[in-house]
Amino acid sequence: MSNQALVSLEHISKSFPGVKALNDISIDFLPGRVHVLLGENGAGKSTIIKVISGVYQADEGNLLLRGVKEKFTNTRESLAKGISIIHQELSVISDLTIAENIFLGREPKTAFKTIDKKRMNQETAKLLESLDLKLNPNTYIRRLTNGDKQMVEIARAVSQNSSMVIMDEPTSSLSEKEVAALFKVINSLRADGVAIIYISHRLKEIRAIGDDITILRDGNVVLTTPLSEITEEEMVNKMVGREMTQFYFRAENAIKDEIVLDVKGLSRKGVFHDISFQLKRGEILGVAGLIGAGRTEVMRAIFGADPIDAGSIQLYGEPFQPKSVDDAVSAGIGLVPEDRRGQGLLLDKDVALNTTLASLFVKSNKGLIDFDWEKTASEEYVVKMRTKTPSIRQRIKNLSGGNQQKVVIARWLLAGSKILILDEPTRGIDVNAKAEIYNLMKEFVEAGCSIIMVSSDLPEILGVADRVMVMREGTVSGFLDISEASEEKIMGLSSLGGNK
Ligand SMILES: Nc1ncnc2c1ncn2[C@@H]1O[C@H](COP(=O)(O)OP(=O)(O)OP(=O)(O)O)[C@@H](O)[C@H]1O
Ligand SMILES: [Mg+2]
């Protein structure tokens, strides 16, 4: 019986108002195997793991644990039966330390029934070491980078000694080094016979770590197969349901000889130093660099979200000193932030409001929203961007991750931004939606606008940018014209030492 599935789904269906998220899903998850779930944004991946872990209950079908029917009504129950989950969105608590987060709800006790802090910290230290993390167990979560927060989530899940560990896009905010550490952990979990469910949109990564793969489309299983029996191209075609002929889109002759943005010597103490670059009309400037190089911080300063200590910005030849985000928005600058849930979205509001948010000050009359306009405009963008939502009245938090991102991008397109700053715009976005976003970017620059795109995805930078600015440790380490750029050259400029 060693090949018995640890968890089986049998004919599972699950609907939300207006959406059939899962339709007759049957999958076996085996011990000692990494089972990948792949599918477009909104295909149902997160819903599957939420049904397994008891966040949602299925409308129909059975969940079997080692062949026995189970019904979990919350994650505490599934955890008690050995199922750990790392959610797509961070769930660590900012005001607790790393150790407190890891042992939350199961703190070791002393003989006097008080919390055994010493043991908690010791065990956390051991755990962090096994993940190659140089962090102090007593550090507060709020002081960590997103990547480190994600690693703490992973550490917590791993420390629960579960027989199944579920990871929903665990690597979307991790650096390459952290991904390597995570893969080491996954390999040792697999060797211990743990069943792993792994969700990611990164095909290379899936290939590197997966044993089996189930491809989903619109809530249906398209196929389940060992990864050794499928090519990347087949994966993509199965997932989008047609042959993808073009992925990257590039505008021809969009660049005009006019400098729209001229940044000189921009500095912010301890964050970035002496940043200078220019952006032309119709240009897409890619900004590459390692996580932590200061790319996001520079963009936030240009957007008026953070102050600067020195330097100047010229916009269309005029001095530009944004005191706030409103100044930047009025001047025609839009920013799609890296952390869309934290900074980009009003989660409890609907798609319509989230789409029109940056345009409201133009379109509202004496403080009243023009609802007809709101409806028409947001519906237009739902169609244009193929955003998957039952209606524009759906709360944004109920959309899948990638579809939320489309709404934030739509917001700035609608607001008529002339300069769009995109910070990791396609993180967590499926291949098809990515291609749609690249195409929208092309149309945007063809219409005479300009884009700065911060991205850690080098093929993406090489695929769509006209020029690349590379940052390293808070400074600009070089520029590459796209005709001379390569992954090797960008990496060389990104890392210390600066050699190839
Ligand atoms: N609580 C909810 N209320 C309403 N609709 C929901 C809810 N949760 C998910 N959905 C819908 O169910 C469908 C499947 O969503 P799910 O989050 O499982 O997609 P996903 O495959 O994880 O996508 P992504 O790659 O973007 O994370 C989507 O259409 C989504 O909008
Ligand atoms: Mg998801």
Coordinates of C-alpha atoms and ligand atoms in Angstrom, one line a residue:
M1 CA 0.0 0.0 0.0
S2 CA 3.0 2.3 -0.1
N3 CA 1.7 3.8 -3.3
Q4 CA -1.6 4.8 -1.7
A5 CA -2.5 8.4 -2.3
L6 CA -2.1 10.6 0.8
V7 CA -4.9 12.8 -0.3
S8 CA -7.4 12.1 -3.1
L9 CA -10.0 14.4 -4.6
E10 CA -13.0 12.6 -6.1
H11 CA -15.4 14.5 -8.3
I12 CA -15.0 17.7 -6.4
S13 CA -17.1 20.7 -7.5
K14 CA -17.2 24.2 -6.0
S15 CA -19.1 27.2 -7.0
F16 CA -19.1 30.9 -5.9
P17 CA -21.9 33.3 -6.9
G18 CA -21.6 33.6 -10.7
V19 CA -18.5 31.3 -11.0
K20 CA -18.0 27.6 -11.1
A21 CA -14.5 27.5 -9.7
L22 CA -14.1 23.7 -9.7
N23 CA -15.9 21.2 -11.9
D24 CA -15.7 17.5 -11.2
I25 CA -12.1 17.5 -10.1
S26 CA -10.4 14.2 -9.4
I27 CA -6.7 14.1 -8.5
D28 CA -4.5 11.8 -6.4
F29 CA -1.6 13.3 -4.4
L30 CA 1.1 10.7 -3.6
P31 CA 3.5 10.6 -0.7
G32 CA 7.1 11.5 -1.6
R33 CA 6.1 13.3 -4.8
V34 CA 5.9 17.0 -5.7
H35 CA 2.6 17.5 -7.6
V36 CA 2.4 20.7 -9.6
L37 CA -0.9 22.5 -10.3
L38 CA -0.6 24.6 -13.4
G39 CA -3.3 26.8 -14.9
E40 CA -4.2 30.3 -16.0
N41 CA -5.2 33.0 -13.5
G42 CA -8.6 32.0 -12.1
A43 CA -8.3 28.3 -13.3
G44 CA -9.0 27.1 -9.8
K45 CA -5.6 26.2 -8.3
S46 CA -5.9 28.1 -5.1
T47 CA -9.5 26.9 -4.7
I48 CA -8.4 23.3 -4.9
I49 CA -5.9 23.7 -2.1
K50 CA -8.4 25.7 0.0
V51 CA -10.8 22.8 -0.4
I52 CA -8.1 20.3 0.7
S53 CA -7.2 22.5 3.8
G54 CA -10.7 23.2 4.9
V55 CA -10.8 27.0 4.0
Y56 CA -13.7 26.1 1.7
Q57 CA -16.0 23.2 1.7
A58 CA -16.7 21.4 -1.6
D59 CA -20.3 21.5 -2.9
E60 CA -20.0 18.0 -4.3
G61 CA -17.5 15.2 -4.2
N62 CA -15.2 13.6 -1.6
L63 CA -11.9 14.4 0.0
L64 CA -10.0 11.3 1.1
L65 CA -7.1 11.2 3.5
R66 CA -5.2 7.9 3.2
G67 CA -8.3 6.4 1.6
V68 CA -10.7 7.6 4.4
K69 CA -13.3 10.3 3.8
E70 CA -12.6 13.6 5.6
K71 CA -14.3 16.9 6.0
F72 CA -12.3 19.8 7.3
T73 CA -14.1 23.0 8.3
N74 CA -11.0 25.1 8.9
T75 CA -7.2 25.0 8.6
R76 CA -6.8 24.0 12.2
E77 CA -8.5 20.7 11.6
S78 CA -6.5 20.0 8.5
L79 CA -3.3 20.9 10.2
A80 CA -4.1 18.6 13.1
K81 CA -4.3 15.8 10.5
G82 CA -0.9 16.7 9.0
I83 CA -1.7 19.1 6.2
S84 CA 0.3 22.4 6.2
I85 CA -0.3 25.2 3.8
I86 CA 1.7 28.2 2.6
H87 CA -0.8 30.6 1.2
Q88 CA -0.4 32.7 -1.9
E89 CA -0.6 35.9 0.1
L90 CA 1.6 36.3 3.2
S91 CA 0.0 35.4 6.5
V92 CA 2.7 36.1 9.0
I93 CA 2.0 38.6 11.7
S94 CA 4.0 41.8 11.6
D95 CA 4.0 42.6 15.3
L96 CA 5.3 39.2 16.4
T97 CA 8.9 37.9 16.1
I98 CA 10.0 35.2 13.8
A99 CA 10.0 32.6 16.6
E100 CA 6.5 33.7 17.8
N101 CA 5.1 33.4 14.3
I102 CA 6.6 30.0 13.8
F103 CA 5.2 28.6 17.1
L104 CA 2.0 30.6 17.1
G105 CA -0.7 28.5 18.8
R106 CA 1.7 25.7 19.7
E107 CA 4.3 27.4 21.9
P108 CA 6.5 25.1 23.9
K109 CA 5.8 25.4 27.7
T110 CA 8.1 25.3 30.7
A111 CA 7.4 23.3 33.8
F112 CA 5.6 26.3 35.2
K113 CA 3.2 26.4 32.1
T114 CA 4.7 29.6 30.8
I115 CA 6.0 29.9 27.3
D116 CA 9.4 28.4 26.9
K117 CA 11.0 31.3 25.0
K118 CA 14.5 29.8 25.1
R119 CA 13.4 26.6 23.5
M120 CA 11.3 28.4 21.0
N121 CA 14.2 30.5 19.9
Q122 CA 16.6 27.6 19.8
E123 CA 14.3 25.5 17.7
T124 CA 13.6 28.5 15.4
A125 CA 17.4 29.1 15.0
K126 CA 17.9 25.5 14.0
L127 CA 15.0 25.7 11.5
L128 CA 16.3 29.0 10.0
E129 CA 19.7 27.5 9.6
S130 CA 18.3 24.5 7.7
L131 CA 16.8 27.1 5.3
D132 CA 20.2 28.9 5.0
L133 CA 18.6 32.0 6.6
K134 CA 20.8 34.3 8.5
L135 CA 18.1 35.8 10.6
N136 CA 17.7 36.2 14.4
P137 CA 14.6 34.4 15.8
N138 CA 13.9 37.5 17.9
T139 CA 13.5 39.8 14.9
Y140 CA 10.1 41.3 14.3
I141 CA 8.4 40.3 11.1
R142 CA 7.7 43.9 10.1
R143 CA 11.5 44.5 9.8
L144 CA 11.9 41.7 7.2
T145 CA 11.9 42.0 3.4
N146 CA 9.0 40.3 1.6
G147 CA 11.3 37.5 0.5
D148 CA 12.3 36.8 4.2
K149 CA 8.7 36.9 5.3
Q150 CA 7.9 34.3 2.7
M151 CA 10.8 32.2 3.9
V152 CA 9.5 32.4 7.5
E153 CA 6.1 31.2 6.2
I154 CA 7.9 28.3 4.6
A155 CA 9.8 27.6 7.8
R156 CA 6.6 27.5 9.8
A157 CA 4.9 25.1 7.4
V158 CA 8.0 22.8 7.3
S159 CA 8.3 22.8 11.1
Q160 CA 4.8 21.4 11.6
N161 CA 6.0 17.9 10.6
S162 CA 3.2 17.4 8.2
S163 CA 2.6 14.6 5.8
M164 CA 1.4 17.1 3.2
V165 CA 2.9 20.5 2.5
I166 CA 1.0 22.8 0.1
M167 CA 2.8 25.7 -1.4
D168 CA 0.8 28.3 -3.4
E169 CA 3.3 30.4 -5.5
P170 CA 6.0 30.3 -2.8
T171 CA 8.7 31.8 -5.0
S172 CA 7.0 34.8 -6.4
S173 CA 8.9 37.2 -4.0
L174 CA 12.0 35.1 -3.5
S175 CA 15.5 35.8 -4.8
E176 CA 17.3 33.1 -6.8
K177 CA 19.3 32.1 -3.7
E178 CA 16.2 31.8 -1.6
V179 CA 14.6 29.7 -4.3
A180 CA 17.6 27.4 -4.2
A181 CA 17.3 27.1 -0.4
L182 CA 13.6 26.3 -0.7
F183 CA 14.2 23.6 -3.3
K184 CA 16.7 22.0 -1.0
V185 CA 14.0 21.9 1.7
I186 CA 11.5 20.5 -0.8
N187 CA 13.9 17.7 -1.8
S188 CA 14.4 16.7 1.8
L189 CA 10.7 16.7 2.5
R190 CA 10.2 14.5 -0.6
A191 CA 12.9 12.1 0.6
D192 CA 11.0 11.9 3.9
G193 CA 7.9 10.8 2.1
V194 CA 5.9 14.1 2.4
A195 CA 3.3 14.8 -0.3
I196 CA 3.9 18.2 -1.7
I197 CA 1.5 20.3 -3.8
Y198 CA 3.4 23.1 -5.6
I199 CA 1.7 25.9 -7.5
S200 CA 3.7 28.2 -9.7
H201 CA 3.5 30.0 -13.0
R202 CA 7.2 29.6 -13.7
L203 CA 7.6 26.7 -16.1
K204 CA 11.4 26.3 -15.6
E205 CA 10.9 26.1 -11.9
I206 CA 8.1 23.5 -12.3
R207 CA 10.3 21.4 -14.5
A208 CA 13.2 21.6 -11.9
I209 CA 11.2 20.6 -8.9
G210 CA 8.0 18.7 -10.0
D211 CA 7.3 15.0 -10.3
D212 CA 3.7 15.1 -11.5
I213 CA 1.6 17.8 -12.9
T214 CA -2.1 18.5 -13.2
I215 CA -3.1 21.2 -15.7
L216 CA -6.3 23.0 -15.1
R217 CA -8.4 25.1 -17.3
D218 CA -11.6 27.0 -16.2
G219 CA -12.1 24.7 -13.2
N220 CA -11.6 21.5 -15.1
V221 CA -8.7 19.0 -15.1
V222 CA -7.2 19.0 -18.6
L223 CA -4.7 16.3 -17.7
T224 CA -2.5 14.7 -15.0
T225 CA 0.9 13.3 -16.0
P226 CA 4.4 12.7 -14.8
L227 CA 6.4 15.8 -15.7
S228 CA 8.9 13.7 -17.6
E229 CA 6.2 13.0 -20.2
I230 CA 5.3 16.6 -21.2
T231 CA 7.2 19.5 -22.8
E232 CA 7.0 23.1 -21.8
E233 CA 5.3 23.9 -25.0
E234 CA 2.7 21.3 -24.5
M235 CA 2.1 22.6 -20.9
V236 CA 1.3 26.0 -22.2
N237 CA -0.9 24.9 -25.0
K238 CA -2.9 22.6 -22.7
M239 CA -3.3 25.4 -20.2
V240 CA -4.5 28.1 -22.6
G241 CA -6.5 25.7 -24.7
R242 CA -4.9 26.8 -28.0
E243 CA -1.5 27.2 -29.5
M244 CA 0.3 30.3 -28.3
T245 CA 2.0 31.8 -31.3
Q246 CA 3.4 35.0 -29.9
F247 CA 4.4 35.8 -26.4
Y248 CA 6.5 39.0 -26.4
F249 CA 5.3 42.1 -28.3
R250 CA 7.6 44.9 -29.3
A251 CA 6.6 48.2 -30.8
E252 CA 8.6 49.3 -34.0
N253 CA 9.7 52.9 -34.2
A254 CA 7.6 54.1 -31.3
I255 CA 10.5 56.0 -29.7
K256 CA 10.5 59.7 -30.4
D257 CA 13.4 62.1 -29.9
E258 CA 11.9 63.8 -26.9
I259 CA 12.9 63.3 -23.3
V260 CA 9.8 63.0 -21.1
L261 CA 11.5 62.2 -17.8
D262 CA 15.0 63.3 -16.8
V263 CA 16.2 62.2 -13.4
K264 CA 19.5 63.7 -12.1
G265 CA 21.4 62.6 -9.1
L266 CA 18.4 61.4 -7.1
S267 CA 19.4 60.2 -3.6
R268 CA 17.8 59.1 -0.5
K269 CA 20.0 58.4 2.5
G270 CA 20.8 54.8 3.1
V271 CA 18.4 53.7 0.3
F272 CA 19.7 54.8 -3.1
H273 CA 22.4 57.2 -4.3
D274 CA 23.0 59.4 -7.3
I275 CA 20.4 57.9 -9.6
S276 CA 20.4 59.5 -13.1
F277 CA 18.5 58.4 -16.2
Q278 CA 16.4 59.6 -19.0
L279 CA 13.2 58.3 -20.5
K280 CA 12.1 59.1 -24.0
R281 CA 8.6 59.3 -25.4
G282 CA 7.5 55.9 -26.7
E283 CA 10.3 54.1 -24.8
I284 CA 10.1 51.1 -22.6
L285 CA 13.0 51.2 -20.1
G286 CA 13.6 48.0 -18.3
V287 CA 15.1 48.2 -14.8
A288 CA 16.9 45.1 -13.7
G289 CA 18.9 44.2 -10.6
L290 CA 18.8 41.9 -7.7
I291 CA 16.0 42.0 -5.1
G292 CA 17.1 44.7 -2.6
A293 CA 19.0 46.8 -5.2
G294 CA 16.7 49.8 -4.5
R295 CA 14.7 49.7 -7.7
T296 CA 11.3 49.9 -6.0
E297 CA 12.5 52.7 -3.8
V298 CA 13.6 54.8 -6.7
M299 CA 10.3 54.3 -8.5
R300 CA 8.3 55.3 -5.3
A301 CA 10.3 58.5 -5.0
I302 CA 9.6 59.5 -8.6
F303 CA 5.9 58.7 -7.9
G304 CA 5.9 61.1 -5.0
A305 CA 5.3 58.2 -2.5
D306 CA 8.7 58.7 -0.7
P307 CA 10.8 61.8 -0.1
I308 CA 14.3 62.4 -1.6
D309 CA 17.3 64.0 0.0
A310 CA 19.0 65.2 -3.2
G311 CA 18.7 65.4 -6.9
S312 CA 16.1 66.7 -9.4
I313 CA 13.5 65.4 -11.7
Q314 CA 12.4 67.1 -14.9
L315 CA 9.1 66.2 -16.5
Y316 CA 8.7 67.3 -20.2
G317 CA 11.5 69.8 -19.6
E318 CA 9.9 71.3 -16.5
P319 CA 11.1 70.8 -12.9
F320 CA 9.0 68.3 -11.1
Q321 CA 9.0 67.9 -7.3
P322 CA 6.2 65.6 -6.3
K323 CA 5.1 66.2 -2.7
S324 CA 2.6 63.4 -2.8
V325 CA 1.3 60.7 -5.0
D326 CA -1.5 63.0 -6.0
D327 CA 1.1 65.4 -7.6
A328 CA 2.4 62.5 -9.6
V329 CA -1.0 61.3 -10.7
S330 CA -2.1 64.8 -11.8
A331 CA 1.2 65.1 -13.8
G332 CA 0.3 61.9 -15.7
I333 CA 2.4 59.3 -13.9
G334 CA 1.0 56.0 -12.9
L335 CA 2.5 53.3 -10.7
V336 CA 1.6 49.6 -10.5
P337 CA 3.2 48.6 -7.2
E338 CA 5.1 45.4 -6.5
D339 CA 2.9 44.6 -3.6
R340 CA -0.6 44.9 -5.1
R341 CA -2.5 43.7 -2.0
G342 CA -0.7 46.0 0.3
Q343 CA -0.5 49.1 -1.8
G344 CA -2.5 48.7 -5.0
L345 CA -6.0 47.6 -4.1
L346 CA -9.0 48.4 -2.0
L347 CA -9.7 44.8 -1.3
D348 CA -13.2 45.1 0.0
K349 CA -14.3 47.3 -2.9
D350 CA -15.5 46.1 -6.2
V351 CA -13.8 45.8 -9.6
A352 CA -15.4 49.0 -10.8
L353 CA -14.1 51.3 -8.1
N354 CA -10.7 49.7 -8.2
T355 CA -10.5 50.3 -11.9
T356 CA -11.7 53.9 -11.8
L357 CA -9.9 55.0 -8.6
A358 CA -7.2 57.1 -10.2
S359 CA -9.7 58.8 -12.6
L360 CA -12.3 59.7 -10.1
F361 CA -11.1 63.1 -9.4
V362 CA -11.6 64.0 -13.0
K363 CA -14.9 62.2 -13.5
S364 CA -16.7 63.0 -10.3
N365 CA -19.1 65.9 -10.2
K366 CA -19.1 67.8 -6.9
G367 CA -17.7 64.7 -5.1
L368 CA -20.3 62.4 -6.6
I369 CA -19.2 59.5 -8.7
D370 CA -20.7 59.4 -12.2
F371 CA -22.0 55.8 -11.9
D372 CA -22.9 55.4 -15.6
W373 CA -19.4 56.4 -16.5
E374 CA -17.9 54.1 -13.8
K375 CA -19.8 51.2 -15.2
T376 CA -19.1 51.7 -18.8
A377 CA -15.4 52.4 -18.2
S378 CA -14.7 49.5 -15.9
E379 CA -16.7 47.1 -18.2
E380 CA -14.7 48.2 -21.1
Y381 CA -11.4 47.3 -19.3
V382 CA -12.7 44.0 -18.1
V383 CA -13.3 43.1 -21.8
K384 CA -10.2 44.7 -23.1
M385 CA -7.9 42.9 -20.5
R386 CA -9.9 39.7 -20.4
T387 CA -10.2 40.1 -16.7
K388 CA -12.0 37.1 -15.3
T389 CA -14.8 38.2 -13.0
P390 CA -18.5 37.5 -12.9
S391 CA -19.3 41.2 -12.9
I392 CA -17.7 44.6 -12.2
R393 CA -19.5 44.5 -8.9
Q394 CA -17.4 41.6 -7.6
R395 CA -15.2 42.5 -4.7
I396 CA -11.6 42.6 -5.8
K397 CA -10.4 40.3 -3.1
N398 CA -12.5 37.5 -4.7
L399 CA -10.6 37.7 -8.0
S400 CA -7.6 35.4 -8.5
G401 CA -4.2 37.0 -8.1
G402 CA -3.5 37.6 -11.7
N403 CA -6.8 39.1 -12.4
Q404 CA -6.3 41.6 -9.5
Q405 CA -3.1 42.7 -11.2
K406 CA -5.0 43.3 -14.5
V407 CA -7.4 45.6 -12.6
V408 CA -4.5 47.7 -11.2
I409 CA -3.0 48.1 -14.6
A410 CA -6.4 49.0 -16.1
R411 CA -6.7 51.7 -13.5
W412 CA -3.7 53.6 -14.9
L413 CA -4.5 53.0 -18.5
L414 CA -7.9 54.5 -17.9
A415 CA -6.5 57.4 -15.9
G416 CA -4.7 58.4 -19.1
S417 CA -1.2 58.1 -17.6
K418 CA 1.5 59.3 -19.9
I419 CA 4.3 57.6 -18.0
L420 CA 3.6 54.3 -16.5
I421 CA 5.9 52.7 -13.9
L422 CA 5.3 49.0 -13.6
D423 CA 7.0 47.2 -10.7
E424 CA 7.2 43.5 -11.4
P425 CA 4.0 43.7 -13.4
T426 CA 3.7 40.1 -14.3
R427 CA 4.6 38.4 -11.1
G428 CA 2.1 35.7 -10.4
I429 CA 0.5 36.2 -13.8
D430 CA -0.1 33.3 -16.2
V431 CA 1.5 33.1 -19.7
N432 CA -1.6 34.1 -21.5
A433 CA -2.3 37.1 -19.4
K434 CA 1.4 38.1 -19.6
A435 CA 1.2 38.1 -23.4
E436 CA -1.9 40.3 -23.1
I437 CA -0.1 42.7 -20.8
Y438 CA 2.9 42.9 -23.1
N439 CA 0.6 43.7 -26.0
L440 CA -1.1 46.4 -23.9
M441 CA 2.3 47.9 -23.1
K442 CA 3.1 47.9 -26.8
E443 CA -0.2 49.7 -27.6
F444 CA 0.6 52.2 -24.8
V445 CA 4.0 53.2 -26.2
E446 CA 2.6 53.3 -29.7
A447 CA 0.2 55.9 -28.5
G448 CA 3.1 58.1 -27.5
C449 CA 3.4 57.2 -23.8
S450 CA 6.4 55.8 -22.0
I451 CA 7.0 52.9 -19.6
I452 CA 9.5 52.1 -16.9
M453 CA 9.3 48.4 -16.1
V454 CA 11.1 47.0 -13.0
S455 CA 11.4 43.3 -13.4
S456 CA 13.4 40.4 -12.0
D457 CA 12.4 38.3 -14.9
L458 CA 15.3 38.7 -17.3
P459 CA 13.7 37.0 -20.4
E460 CA 10.8 39.5 -19.9
I461 CA 13.2 42.5 -19.8
L462 CA 15.0 41.2 -22.9
G463 CA 11.6 40.5 -24.6
V464 CA 9.9 43.9 -24.2
A465 CA 12.3 46.6 -23.1
D466 CA 14.1 49.0 -25.5
R467 CA 16.9 49.7 -23.1
V468 CA 17.9 48.3 -19.7
M469 CA 19.1 50.1 -16.7
V470 CA 20.8 47.9 -14.1
M471 CA 20.9 48.7 -10.5
R472 CA 23.2 47.4 -7.8
E473 CA 23.1 48.2 -4.1
G474 CA 21.2 51.5 -4.5
T475 CA 23.1 52.8 -7.5
V476 CA 23.0 52.5 -11.2
S477 CA 25.6 50.1 -12.3
G478 CA 25.1 50.4 -16.1
F479 CA 22.8 50.8 -19.1
L480 CA 22.5 48.4 -22.0
D481 CA 20.8 49.0 -25.3
I482 CA 18.6 46.1 -26.1
S483 CA 20.6 45.2 -29.2
E484 CA 23.6 44.5 -26.9
A485 CA 21.9 43.2 -23.8
S486 CA 22.0 39.6 -22.6
E487 CA 21.1 37.8 -19.4
E488 CA 24.8 37.4 -18.7
K489 CA 25.6 41.1 -19.1
I490 CA 22.7 42.1 -16.9
M491 CA 23.7 39.6 -14.3
G492 CA 27.2 40.8 -14.4
L493 CA 26.1 44.4 -13.8
S494 CA 23.7 43.2 -11.1
S495 CA 26.0 41.4 -8.8
L496 CA 29.0 42.5 -6.9
G497 CA 32.3 42.2 -8.5
G498 CA 30.7 43.2 -11.7
N499 CA 32.3 40.5 -13.8
K500 CA 30.3 38.5 -16.3
Ligands
LIG1 N1 -14.3 33.6 -2.2 C1 -14.6 33.7 -3.5 N2 -15.7 34.3 -3.9 C2 -16.0 34.4 -5.2 N3 -15.3 33.9 -6.2 C3 -14.1 33.3 -5.9 C4 -13.7 33.2 -4.5 N4 -12.5 32.5 -4.5 C5 -12.2 32.3 -5.8 N5 -13.2 32.7 -6.7 C6 -13.2 32.6 -8.1 O1 -12.9 31.2 -8.5 C7 -12.1 31.1 -9.6 C8 -10.9 30.3 -9.3 O2 -10.0 31.2 -8.5 P1 -8.6 30.7 -7.9 O3 -8.2 31.7 -6.9 O4 -8.7 29.3 -7.5 O5 -7.7 30.8 -9.2 P2 -6.1 30.4 -9.3 O6 -6.0 29.3 -10.3 O7 -5.5 30.2 -8.0 O8 -5.6 31.8 -10.0 P3 -4.2 32.6 -9.8 O9 -3.2 32.0 -10.7 O10 -4.5 34.0 -10.3 O11 -3.9 32.7 -8.4 C9 -11.8 32.6 -10.1 O12 -12.8 32.9 -11.1 C10 -12.1 33.4 -8.8 O13 -12.5 34.7 -9.2
MG2 MG -4.2 31.4 -6.9

